[in-house]
């Protein structure tokens, strides 16, 4: 049997909730929600459904982007008075493209303890199954709605070598995919993760152009919630150092006259032509001496 943890007084718990499958709510999250004095929820109706599923009835207070600043003072006063509060959003981890940042920042400023209760997030769920590098990634959340602002942002990301992650809703998925193809080219590898952990969960993996075609061809693929994971731009720096200058030059000398081989090797390696020329002469000399 798990030991029941009693919640700490005067503490803000940032609690992750399911992104679809209710079974993904952790046992600890359920315990914390059962034990707090108040739950600050993005949408109280939605959180009440979750509480009903857990057989709980706790006091709820709406905390969303439109009233967050106005409610800060009252929430901090309750925390300072020793009450424990859980912060939840509609789905996933609060603050990740969701409300909560002003409250967490204010708690830090006031010396109120903030405790994470980690769990589902569409960002991490999508990355973990996308089949694209995860050692470095860049979360961009929702793209700007205005076409020009979106195009500018995507242009600034076109050369980024990290995996890129975007959130998108059903209304704009086609438009967003078109904008991505426009900025990154149709060949860039990507995965479109739809309705994760839900009945119609789908992963479309391939080149951006193929994913766009698949989404345009099937109306069902445009329904629901999406995470778009896009492979980073190829790293020329890495490619350059994967082949040593000697090996590159040797291969080029077999195919091209010396001057041409030197020019190409200098351009690809970024080395000075004089140095590459000297190296080429040395290599030729070695072969003459064979
Ligand atoms: N805080 C949430 C989290 O941790 O994932 C994200 C909240 S944000 C307002 C909602 C967006 O998250 C959706 O538009 C979609 O891009 C993504 N999302 C949430 N649930 C999802 C799911 N089950 N499948 C795919 N994407 C999802």
mmCIF file of C-alpha atoms and ligand atoms in Angstrom:
data_model
loop_
_atom_site.group_PDB
_atom_site.id
_atom_site.type_symbol
_atom_site.label_atom_id
_atom_site.label_comp_id
_atom_site.label_asym_id
_atom_site.label_seq_id
_atom_site.Cartn_x
_atom_site.Cartn_y
_atom_site.Cartn_z
ATOM 1 C CA UNK A 1 0.000 0.000 0.000
ATOM 2 C CA UNK A 2 1.280 3.473 -0.801
ATOM 3 C CA UNK A 3 1.799 5.794 2.106
ATOM 4 C CA UNK A 4 -0.583 8.733 2.046
ATOM 5 C CA UNK A 5 1.334 11.981 1.825
ATOM 6 C CA UNK A 6 -0.136 14.865 3.723
ATOM 7 C CA UNK A 7 0.098 18.098 1.782
ATOM 8 C CA UNK A 8 2.377 20.794 3.090
ATOM 9 C CA UNK A 9 0.785 23.990 4.399
ATOM 10 C CA UNK A 10 1.282 27.243 2.499
ATOM 11 C CA UNK A 11 2.500 25.525 -0.624
ATOM 12 C CA UNK A 12 1.596 25.790 -4.324
ATOM 13 C CA UNK A 13 1.451 22.436 -6.134
ATOM 14 C CA UNK A 14 1.738 22.611 -9.930
ATOM 15 C CA UNK A 15 -0.138 19.488 -10.975
ATOM 16 C CA UNK A 16 -0.065 17.868 -14.437
ATOM 17 C CA UNK A 17 -3.349 16.286 -15.565
ATOM 18 C CA UNK A 18 -4.097 13.912 -18.496
ATOM 19 C CA UNK A 19 -4.013 15.097 -22.132
ATOM 20 C CA UNK A 20 -6.713 12.581 -23.071
ATOM 21 C CA UNK A 21 -6.501 9.261 -21.265
ATOM 22 C CA UNK A 22 -7.658 9.699 -17.660
ATOM 23 C CA UNK A 23 -5.558 6.695 -16.672
ATOM 24 C CA UNK A 24 -2.498 8.902 -17.104
ATOM 25 C CA UNK A 25 -3.212 10.901 -13.934
ATOM 26 C CA UNK A 26 -0.568 9.865 -11.431
ATOM 27 C CA UNK A 27 -1.388 8.484 -8.001
ATOM 28 C CA UNK A 28 0.532 11.348 -6.449
ATOM 29 C CA UNK A 29 -1.449 13.919 -8.469
ATOM 30 C CA UNK A 30 -4.703 12.372 -7.168
ATOM 31 C CA UNK A 31 -3.400 12.489 -3.578
ATOM 32 C CA UNK A 32 -2.360 16.106 -3.855
ATOM 33 C CA UNK A 33 -5.691 17.130 -5.403
ATOM 34 C CA UNK A 34 -7.519 15.299 -2.604
ATOM 35 C CA UNK A 35 -5.507 17.047 0.091
ATOM 36 C CA UNK A 36 -5.289 20.716 -0.967
ATOM 37 C CA UNK A 37 -7.491 23.479 0.430
ATOM 38 C CA UNK A 38 -8.156 24.944 -3.017
ATOM 39 C CA UNK A 39 -7.671 24.020 -6.676
ATOM 40 C CA UNK A 40 -6.958 26.940 -9.032
ATOM 41 C CA UNK A 41 -8.181 25.648 -12.401
ATOM 42 C CA UNK A 42 -8.069 27.060 -15.931
ATOM 43 C CA UNK A 43 -11.643 25.839 -16.502
ATOM 44 C CA UNK A 44 -13.508 24.812 -13.351
ATOM 45 C CA UNK A 45 -16.129 22.762 -15.288
ATOM 46 C CA UNK A 46 -13.430 20.664 -16.889
ATOM 47 C CA UNK A 47 -11.562 20.123 -13.614
ATOM 48 C CA UNK A 48 -14.811 19.264 -11.840
ATOM 49 C CA UNK A 49 -15.255 16.409 -14.336
ATOM 50 C CA UNK A 50 -11.786 15.136 -13.502
ATOM 51 C CA UNK A 51 -12.502 15.388 -9.762
ATOM 52 C CA UNK A 52 -15.796 13.541 -10.246
ATOM 53 C CA UNK A 53 -13.889 10.764 -12.014
ATOM 54 C CA UNK A 54 -11.595 10.588 -8.972
ATOM 55 C CA UNK A 55 -14.528 10.669 -6.553
ATOM 56 C CA UNK A 56 -13.315 13.995 -5.112
ATOM 57 C CA UNK A 57 -15.055 17.212 -4.240
ATOM 58 C CA UNK A 58 -12.674 20.117 -3.584
ATOM 59 C CA UNK A 59 -13.178 23.903 -3.677
ATOM 60 C CA UNK A 60 -12.322 25.293 -7.119
ATOM 61 C CA UNK A 61 -11.362 28.779 -8.286
ATOM 62 C CA UNK A 62 -11.111 29.792 -11.957
ATOM 63 C CA UNK A 63 -7.636 30.996 -12.905
ATOM 64 C CA UNK A 64 -7.159 31.753 -16.594
ATOM 65 C CA UNK A 65 -5.295 34.223 -18.756
ATOM 66 C CA UNK A 66 -8.051 36.863 -18.388
ATOM 67 C CA UNK A 67 -8.186 36.982 -14.554
ATOM 68 C CA UNK A 68 -4.768 35.688 -13.553
ATOM 69 C CA UNK A 69 -3.273 39.059 -12.613
ATOM 70 C CA UNK A 70 -6.402 40.145 -10.736
ATOM 71 C CA UNK A 71 -6.469 36.969 -8.598
ATOM 72 C CA UNK A 72 -2.763 36.940 -7.686
ATOM 73 C CA UNK A 73 -3.127 38.994 -4.495
ATOM 74 C CA UNK A 74 -5.916 36.835 -3.038
ATOM 75 C CA UNK A 75 -4.125 33.574 -3.859
ATOM 76 C CA UNK A 76 -0.862 34.744 -2.312
ATOM 77 C CA UNK A 77 -2.701 35.845 0.820
ATOM 78 C CA UNK A 78 -4.243 32.380 1.192
ATOM 79 C CA UNK A 79 -0.845 30.727 0.642
ATOM 80 C CA UNK A 80 0.782 33.014 3.201
ATOM 81 C CA UNK A 81 -2.046 32.171 5.572
ATOM 82 C CA UNK A 82 -0.987 28.515 5.411
ATOM 83 C CA UNK A 83 -3.428 27.078 2.863
ATOM 84 C CA UNK A 84 -2.154 24.672 0.236
ATOM 85 C CA UNK A 85 -3.261 25.276 -3.357
ATOM 86 C CA UNK A 86 -3.050 23.101 -6.488
ATOM 87 C CA UNK A 87 -2.696 24.757 -9.873
ATOM 88 C CA UNK A 88 -4.098 22.763 -12.809
ATOM 89 C CA UNK A 89 -4.835 23.574 -16.439
ATOM 90 C CA UNK A 90 -7.359 21.980 -18.803
ATOM 91 C CA UNK A 91 -4.917 19.304 -19.896
ATOM 92 C CA UNK A 92 -1.250 18.485 -19.469
ATOM 93 C CA UNK A 93 1.284 20.503 -17.523
ATOM 94 C CA UNK A 94 0.312 24.016 -16.352
ATOM 95 C CA UNK A 95 2.449 26.884 -17.757
ATOM 96 C CA UNK A 96 3.316 24.890 -20.906
ATOM 97 C CA UNK A 97 1.329 27.074 -23.360
ATOM 98 C CA UNK A 98 -1.109 27.384 -20.443
ATOM 99 C CA UNK A 99 -1.807 29.843 -17.586
ATOM 100 C CA UNK A 100 0.149 29.886 -14.338
ATOM 101 C CA UNK A 101 3.407 31.736 -14.965
ATOM 102 C CA UNK A 102 2.445 34.961 -13.088
ATOM 103 C CA UNK A 103 1.360 32.933 -10.036
ATOM 104 C CA UNK A 104 4.505 30.790 -9.965
ATOM 105 C CA UNK A 105 6.691 33.875 -10.414
ATOM 106 C CA UNK A 106 4.850 35.689 -7.606
ATOM 107 C CA UNK A 107 5.306 32.660 -5.299
ATOM 108 C CA UNK A 108 9.058 32.777 -5.931
ATOM 109 C CA UNK A 109 9.133 36.503 -5.199
ATOM 110 C CA UNK A 110 7.188 35.998 -1.947
ATOM 111 C CA UNK A 111 9.178 32.988 -0.766
ATOM 112 C CA UNK A 112 6.200 30.596 -1.125
ATOM 113 C CA UNK A 113 7.257 27.010 -1.804
ATOM 114 C CA UNK A 114 6.335 25.726 -5.283
ATOM 115 C CA UNK A 115 6.191 21.943 -5.742
ATOM 116 C CA UNK A 116 5.949 20.200 -9.127
ATOM 117 C CA UNK A 117 3.693 17.172 -9.504
ATOM 118 C CA UNK A 118 4.915 16.107 -12.952
ATOM 119 C CA UNK A 119 2.943 14.093 -15.467
ATOM 120 C CA UNK A 120 1.544 14.323 -18.988
ATOM 121 C CA UNK A 121 2.509 16.996 -21.470
ATOM 122 C CA UNK A 122 1.710 16.792 -25.193
ATOM 123 C CA UNK A 123 5.176 18.243 -25.959
ATOM 124 C CA UNK A 124 7.111 15.429 -24.283
ATOM 125 C CA UNK A 125 4.643 12.712 -25.335
ATOM 126 C CA UNK A 126 5.017 13.733 -29.003
ATOM 127 C CA UNK A 127 8.810 14.046 -28.832
ATOM 128 C CA UNK A 128 9.115 10.608 -27.263
ATOM 129 C CA UNK A 129 7.426 8.918 -30.247
ATOM 130 C CA UNK A 130 8.362 11.217 -33.157
ATOM 131 C CA UNK A 131 11.438 9.280 -34.235
ATOM 132 C CA UNK A 132 13.470 12.493 -34.487
ATOM 133 C CA UNK A 133 16.526 13.525 -32.432
ATOM 134 C CA UNK A 134 15.605 14.502 -28.870
ATOM 135 C CA UNK A 135 19.050 15.365 -27.471
ATOM 136 C CA UNK A 136 18.414 19.006 -28.332
ATOM 137 C CA UNK A 137 14.997 20.451 -29.118
ATOM 138 C CA UNK A 138 13.308 23.801 -29.270
ATOM 139 C CA UNK A 139 9.706 24.255 -28.150
ATOM 140 C CA UNK A 140 7.979 27.042 -30.067
ATOM 141 C CA UNK A 141 4.406 26.497 -28.784
ATOM 142 C CA UNK A 142 1.704 28.004 -31.008
ATOM 143 C CA UNK A 143 2.832 29.888 -34.104
ATOM 144 C CA UNK A 144 1.571 33.467 -34.560
ATOM 145 C CA UNK A 145 -1.855 33.645 -36.254
ATOM 146 C CA UNK A 146 -0.935 36.458 -38.645
ATOM 147 C CA UNK A 147 0.572 35.024 -41.818
ATOM 148 C CA UNK A 148 3.374 37.620 -42.010
ATOM 149 C CA UNK A 149 4.419 37.202 -38.349
ATOM 150 C CA UNK A 150 4.315 33.404 -38.794
ATOM 151 C CA UNK A 151 6.437 33.566 -41.949
ATOM 152 C CA UNK A 152 8.993 35.831 -40.208
ATOM 153 C CA UNK A 153 9.294 33.488 -37.238
ATOM 154 C CA UNK A 154 9.642 30.395 -39.427
ATOM 155 C CA UNK A 155 12.292 32.138 -41.511
ATOM 156 C CA UNK A 156 14.281 32.799 -38.343
ATOM 157 C CA UNK A 157 14.018 29.078 -37.455
ATOM 158 C CA UNK A 158 14.910 27.653 -40.890
ATOM 159 C CA UNK A 159 18.614 27.174 -40.078
ATOM 160 C CA UNK A 160 18.107 25.900 -36.501
ATOM 161 C CA UNK A 161 19.686 22.465 -36.144
ATOM 162 C CA UNK A 162 17.662 21.369 -33.099
ATOM 163 C CA UNK A 163 14.395 19.448 -33.450
ATOM 164 C CA UNK A 164 11.512 21.948 -33.442
ATOM 165 C CA UNK A 165 8.201 21.393 -31.680
ATOM 166 C CA UNK A 166 4.975 23.305 -32.391
ATOM 167 C CA UNK A 167 1.451 23.107 -30.962
ATOM 168 C CA UNK A 168 -1.519 23.443 -33.280
ATOM 169 C CA UNK A 169 -5.288 23.183 -33.190
ATOM 170 C CA UNK A 170 -7.573 21.714 -35.828
ATOM 171 C CA UNK A 171 -8.573 25.052 -37.438
ATOM 172 C CA UNK A 172 -5.134 25.891 -38.726
ATOM 173 C CA UNK A 173 -3.268 22.623 -39.226
ATOM 174 C CA UNK A 174 -3.352 22.763 -43.059
ATOM 175 C CA UNK A 175 -2.286 26.398 -43.138
ATOM 176 C CA UNK A 176 0.537 25.742 -40.673
ATOM 177 C CA UNK A 177 1.852 22.772 -42.637
ATOM 178 C CA UNK A 178 1.848 24.882 -45.810
ATOM 179 C CA UNK A 179 3.799 27.619 -44.018
ATOM 180 C CA UNK A 180 6.326 25.031 -42.738
ATOM 181 C CA UNK A 181 6.832 23.608 -46.233
ATOM 182 C CA UNK A 182 7.296 27.180 -47.501
ATOM 183 C CA UNK A 183 9.946 27.991 -44.882
ATOM 184 C CA UNK A 184 11.800 24.668 -44.477
ATOM 185 C CA UNK A 185 11.170 22.943 -47.840
ATOM 186 C CA UNK A 186 9.019 19.888 -48.548
ATOM 187 C CA UNK A 187 11.818 17.384 -47.813
ATOM 188 C CA UNK A 188 12.389 18.221 -44.122
ATOM 189 C CA UNK A 189 11.549 15.157 -41.961
ATOM 190 C CA UNK A 190 8.712 15.613 -39.482
ATOM 191 C CA UNK A 191 6.066 13.863 -37.411
ATOM 192 C CA UNK A 192 2.519 15.077 -36.906
ATOM 193 C CA UNK A 193 1.145 13.692 -33.626
ATOM 194 C CA UNK A 194 -2.655 13.919 -33.428
ATOM 195 C CA UNK A 195 -4.991 13.208 -30.499
ATOM 196 C CA UNK A 196 -2.282 11.636 -28.343
ATOM 197 C CA UNK A 197 -3.552 9.104 -25.770
ATOM 198 C CA UNK A 198 -7.093 9.434 -27.207
ATOM 199 C CA UNK A 199 -9.255 7.140 -29.348
ATOM 200 C CA UNK A 200 -8.090 8.607 -32.674
ATOM 201 C CA UNK A 201 -4.395 8.885 -31.845
ATOM 202 C CA UNK A 202 -2.399 9.055 -35.109
ATOM 203 C CA UNK A 203 1.251 9.613 -35.980
ATOM 204 C CA UNK A 204 2.113 10.749 -39.505
ATOM 205 C CA UNK A 205 5.857 10.589 -40.122
ATOM 206 C CA UNK A 206 7.736 11.477 -43.275
ATOM 207 C CA UNK A 207 8.791 14.500 -45.308
ATOM 208 C CA UNK A 208 6.832 17.706 -44.563
ATOM 209 C CA UNK A 209 5.427 17.697 -48.117
ATOM 210 C CA UNK A 210 4.121 14.136 -47.683
ATOM 211 C CA UNK A 211 2.476 15.000 -44.367
ATOM 212 C CA UNK A 212 0.823 18.062 -45.946
ATOM 213 C CA UNK A 213 -0.494 15.905 -48.816
ATOM 214 C CA UNK A 214 -1.845 13.288 -46.370
ATOM 215 C CA UNK A 215 -3.619 15.931 -44.275
ATOM 216 C CA UNK A 216 -5.078 17.616 -47.370
ATOM 217 C CA UNK A 217 -6.332 14.270 -48.693
ATOM 218 C CA UNK A 218 -8.140 13.159 -45.519
ATOM 219 C CA UNK A 219 -10.459 15.453 -43.590
ATOM 220 C CA UNK A 220 -10.181 13.225 -40.494
ATOM 221 C CA UNK A 221 -6.461 14.008 -40.285
ATOM 222 C CA UNK A 222 -7.367 17.674 -39.769
ATOM 223 C CA UNK A 223 -9.527 16.997 -36.693
ATOM 224 C CA UNK A 224 -8.386 17.214 -33.083
ATOM 225 C CA UNK A 225 -5.282 18.484 -31.337
ATOM 226 C CA UNK A 226 -1.800 18.330 -32.839
ATOM 227 C CA UNK A 227 1.849 18.482 -31.986
ATOM 228 C CA UNK A 228 4.154 19.014 -34.943
ATOM 229 C CA UNK A 229 7.707 17.788 -34.476
ATOM 230 C CA UNK A 230 10.093 18.925 -37.216
ATOM 231 C CA UNK A 231 13.655 17.727 -37.715
ATOM 232 C CA UNK A 232 16.348 20.424 -37.466
ATOM 233 C CA UNK A 233 18.299 21.760 -40.449
ATOM 234 C CA UNK A 234 21.260 19.550 -41.437
ATOM 235 C CA UNK A 235 24.392 20.674 -39.635
ATOM 236 C CA UNK A 236 27.075 21.592 -42.177
ATOM 237 C CA UNK A 237 29.560 22.113 -39.363
ATOM 238 C CA UNK A 238 29.221 18.484 -38.325
ATOM 239 C CA UNK A 239 29.408 17.222 -41.911
ATOM 240 C CA UNK A 240 32.529 19.255 -42.502
ATOM 241 C CA UNK A 241 34.378 17.687 -39.603
ATOM 242 C CA UNK A 242 33.138 14.194 -40.261
ATOM 243 C CA UNK A 243 35.454 13.977 -43.294
ATOM 244 C CA UNK A 244 39.007 15.044 -42.509
ATOM 245 C CA UNK A 245 40.668 17.502 -44.892
ATOM 246 C CA UNK A 246 43.331 14.965 -45.901
ATOM 247 C CA UNK A 247 40.777 12.331 -46.868
ATOM 248 C CA UNK A 248 38.659 14.876 -48.747
ATOM 249 C CA UNK A 249 41.636 16.215 -50.664
ATOM 250 C CA UNK A 250 42.949 12.771 -51.485
ATOM 251 C CA UNK A 251 39.565 11.781 -52.954
ATOM 252 C CA UNK A 252 39.309 15.008 -54.944
ATOM 253 C CA UNK A 253 42.851 14.651 -56.324
ATOM 254 C CA UNK A 254 41.879 11.304 -57.784
ATOM 255 C CA UNK A 255 39.052 12.921 -59.744
ATOM 256 C CA UNK A 256 40.178 16.474 -60.540
ATOM 257 C CA UNK A 257 43.247 18.429 -61.632
ATOM 258 C CA UNK A 258 45.255 19.752 -58.657
ATOM 259 C CA UNK A 259 44.047 23.371 -58.879
ATOM 260 C CA UNK A 260 40.380 22.393 -59.043
ATOM 261 C CA UNK A 261 40.772 19.864 -56.206
ATOM 262 C CA UNK A 262 42.397 22.540 -54.012
ATOM 263 C CA UNK A 263 39.650 25.084 -54.764
ATOM 264 C CA UNK A 264 36.845 22.628 -53.914
ATOM 265 C CA UNK A 265 38.550 21.330 -50.751
ATOM 266 C CA UNK A 266 39.218 24.899 -49.546
ATOM 267 C CA UNK A 267 35.594 25.856 -50.096
ATOM 268 C CA UNK A 268 34.172 22.789 -48.322
ATOM 269 C CA UNK A 269 36.583 22.832 -45.399
ATOM 270 C CA UNK A 270 36.792 26.604 -44.901
ATOM 271 C CA UNK A 271 40.613 26.286 -44.836
ATOM 272 C CA UNK A 272 42.907 28.852 -46.529
ATOM 273 C CA UNK A 273 43.735 27.973 -50.148
ATOM 274 C CA UNK A 274 47.508 28.261 -49.548
ATOM 275 C CA UNK A 275 47.389 25.684 -46.796
ATOM 276 C CA UNK A 276 45.244 23.312 -48.833
ATOM 277 C CA UNK A 277 47.596 23.788 -51.819
ATOM 278 C CA UNK A 278 50.611 22.890 -49.681
ATOM 279 C CA UNK A 279 48.796 19.841 -48.348
ATOM 280 C CA UNK A 280 47.898 18.789 -51.899
ATOM 281 C CA UNK A 281 51.549 19.075 -52.968
ATOM 282 C CA UNK A 282 52.595 16.967 -49.979
ATOM 283 C CA UNK A 283 49.995 14.327 -50.830
ATOM 284 C CA UNK A 284 51.075 14.289 -54.477
ATOM 285 C CA UNK A 285 54.691 14.047 -53.354
ATOM 286 C CA UNK A 286 53.855 11.054 -51.185
ATOM 287 C CA UNK A 287 52.201 9.335 -54.112
ATOM 288 C CA UNK A 288 55.162 10.121 -56.388
ATOM 289 C CA UNK A 289 57.431 8.573 -53.792
ATOM 290 C CA UNK A 290 55.276 5.387 -53.582
HETATM 291 N N1 LIG B 1 -0.257 22.356 -21.132
HETATM 292 C C1 LIG B 1 -0.527 21.454 -22.213
HETATM 293 C C2 LIG B 1 0.609 20.400 -22.267
HETATM 294 O O1 LIG B 1 1.360 20.267 -21.303
HETATM 295 O O2 LIG B 1 0.727 19.726 -23.277
HETATM 296 C C3 LIG B 1 -0.718 22.159 -23.530
HETATM 297 C C4 LIG B 1 -1.832 23.137 -23.526
HETATM 298 S S1 LIG B 1 -2.097 23.977 -25.034
HETATM 299 C C5 LIG B 1 -3.298 25.179 -24.613
HETATM 300 C C6 LIG B 1 -3.052 22.864 -25.974
HETATM 301 C C7 LIG B 1 -2.296 22.307 -27.156
HETATM 302 O O3 LIG B 1 -1.490 21.213 -26.734
HETATM 303 C C8 LIG B 1 -3.182 21.746 -28.263
HETATM 304 O O4 LIG B 1 -3.625 22.739 -29.166
HETATM 305 C C9 LIG B 1 -2.236 20.784 -28.940
HETATM 306 O O5 LIG B 1 -1.333 21.470 -29.762
HETATM 307 C C10 LIG B 1 -1.467 20.216 -27.729
HETATM 308 N N2 LIG B 1 -2.163 19.032 -27.202
HETATM 309 C C11 LIG B 1 -2.806 18.912 -26.036
HETATM 310 N N3 LIG B 1 -3.306 17.675 -25.899
HETATM 311 C C12 LIG B 1 -2.957 16.985 -27.005
HETATM 312 C C13 LIG B 1 -3.161 15.654 -27.457
HETATM 313 N N4 LIG B 1 -3.849 14.780 -26.735
HETATM 314 N N5 LIG B 1 -2.643 15.293 -28.653
HETATM 315 C C14 LIG B 1 -1.941 16.172 -29.391
HETATM 316 N N6 LIG B 1 -1.720 17.438 -29.010
HETATM 317 C C15 LIG B 1 -2.219 17.857 -27.840
#
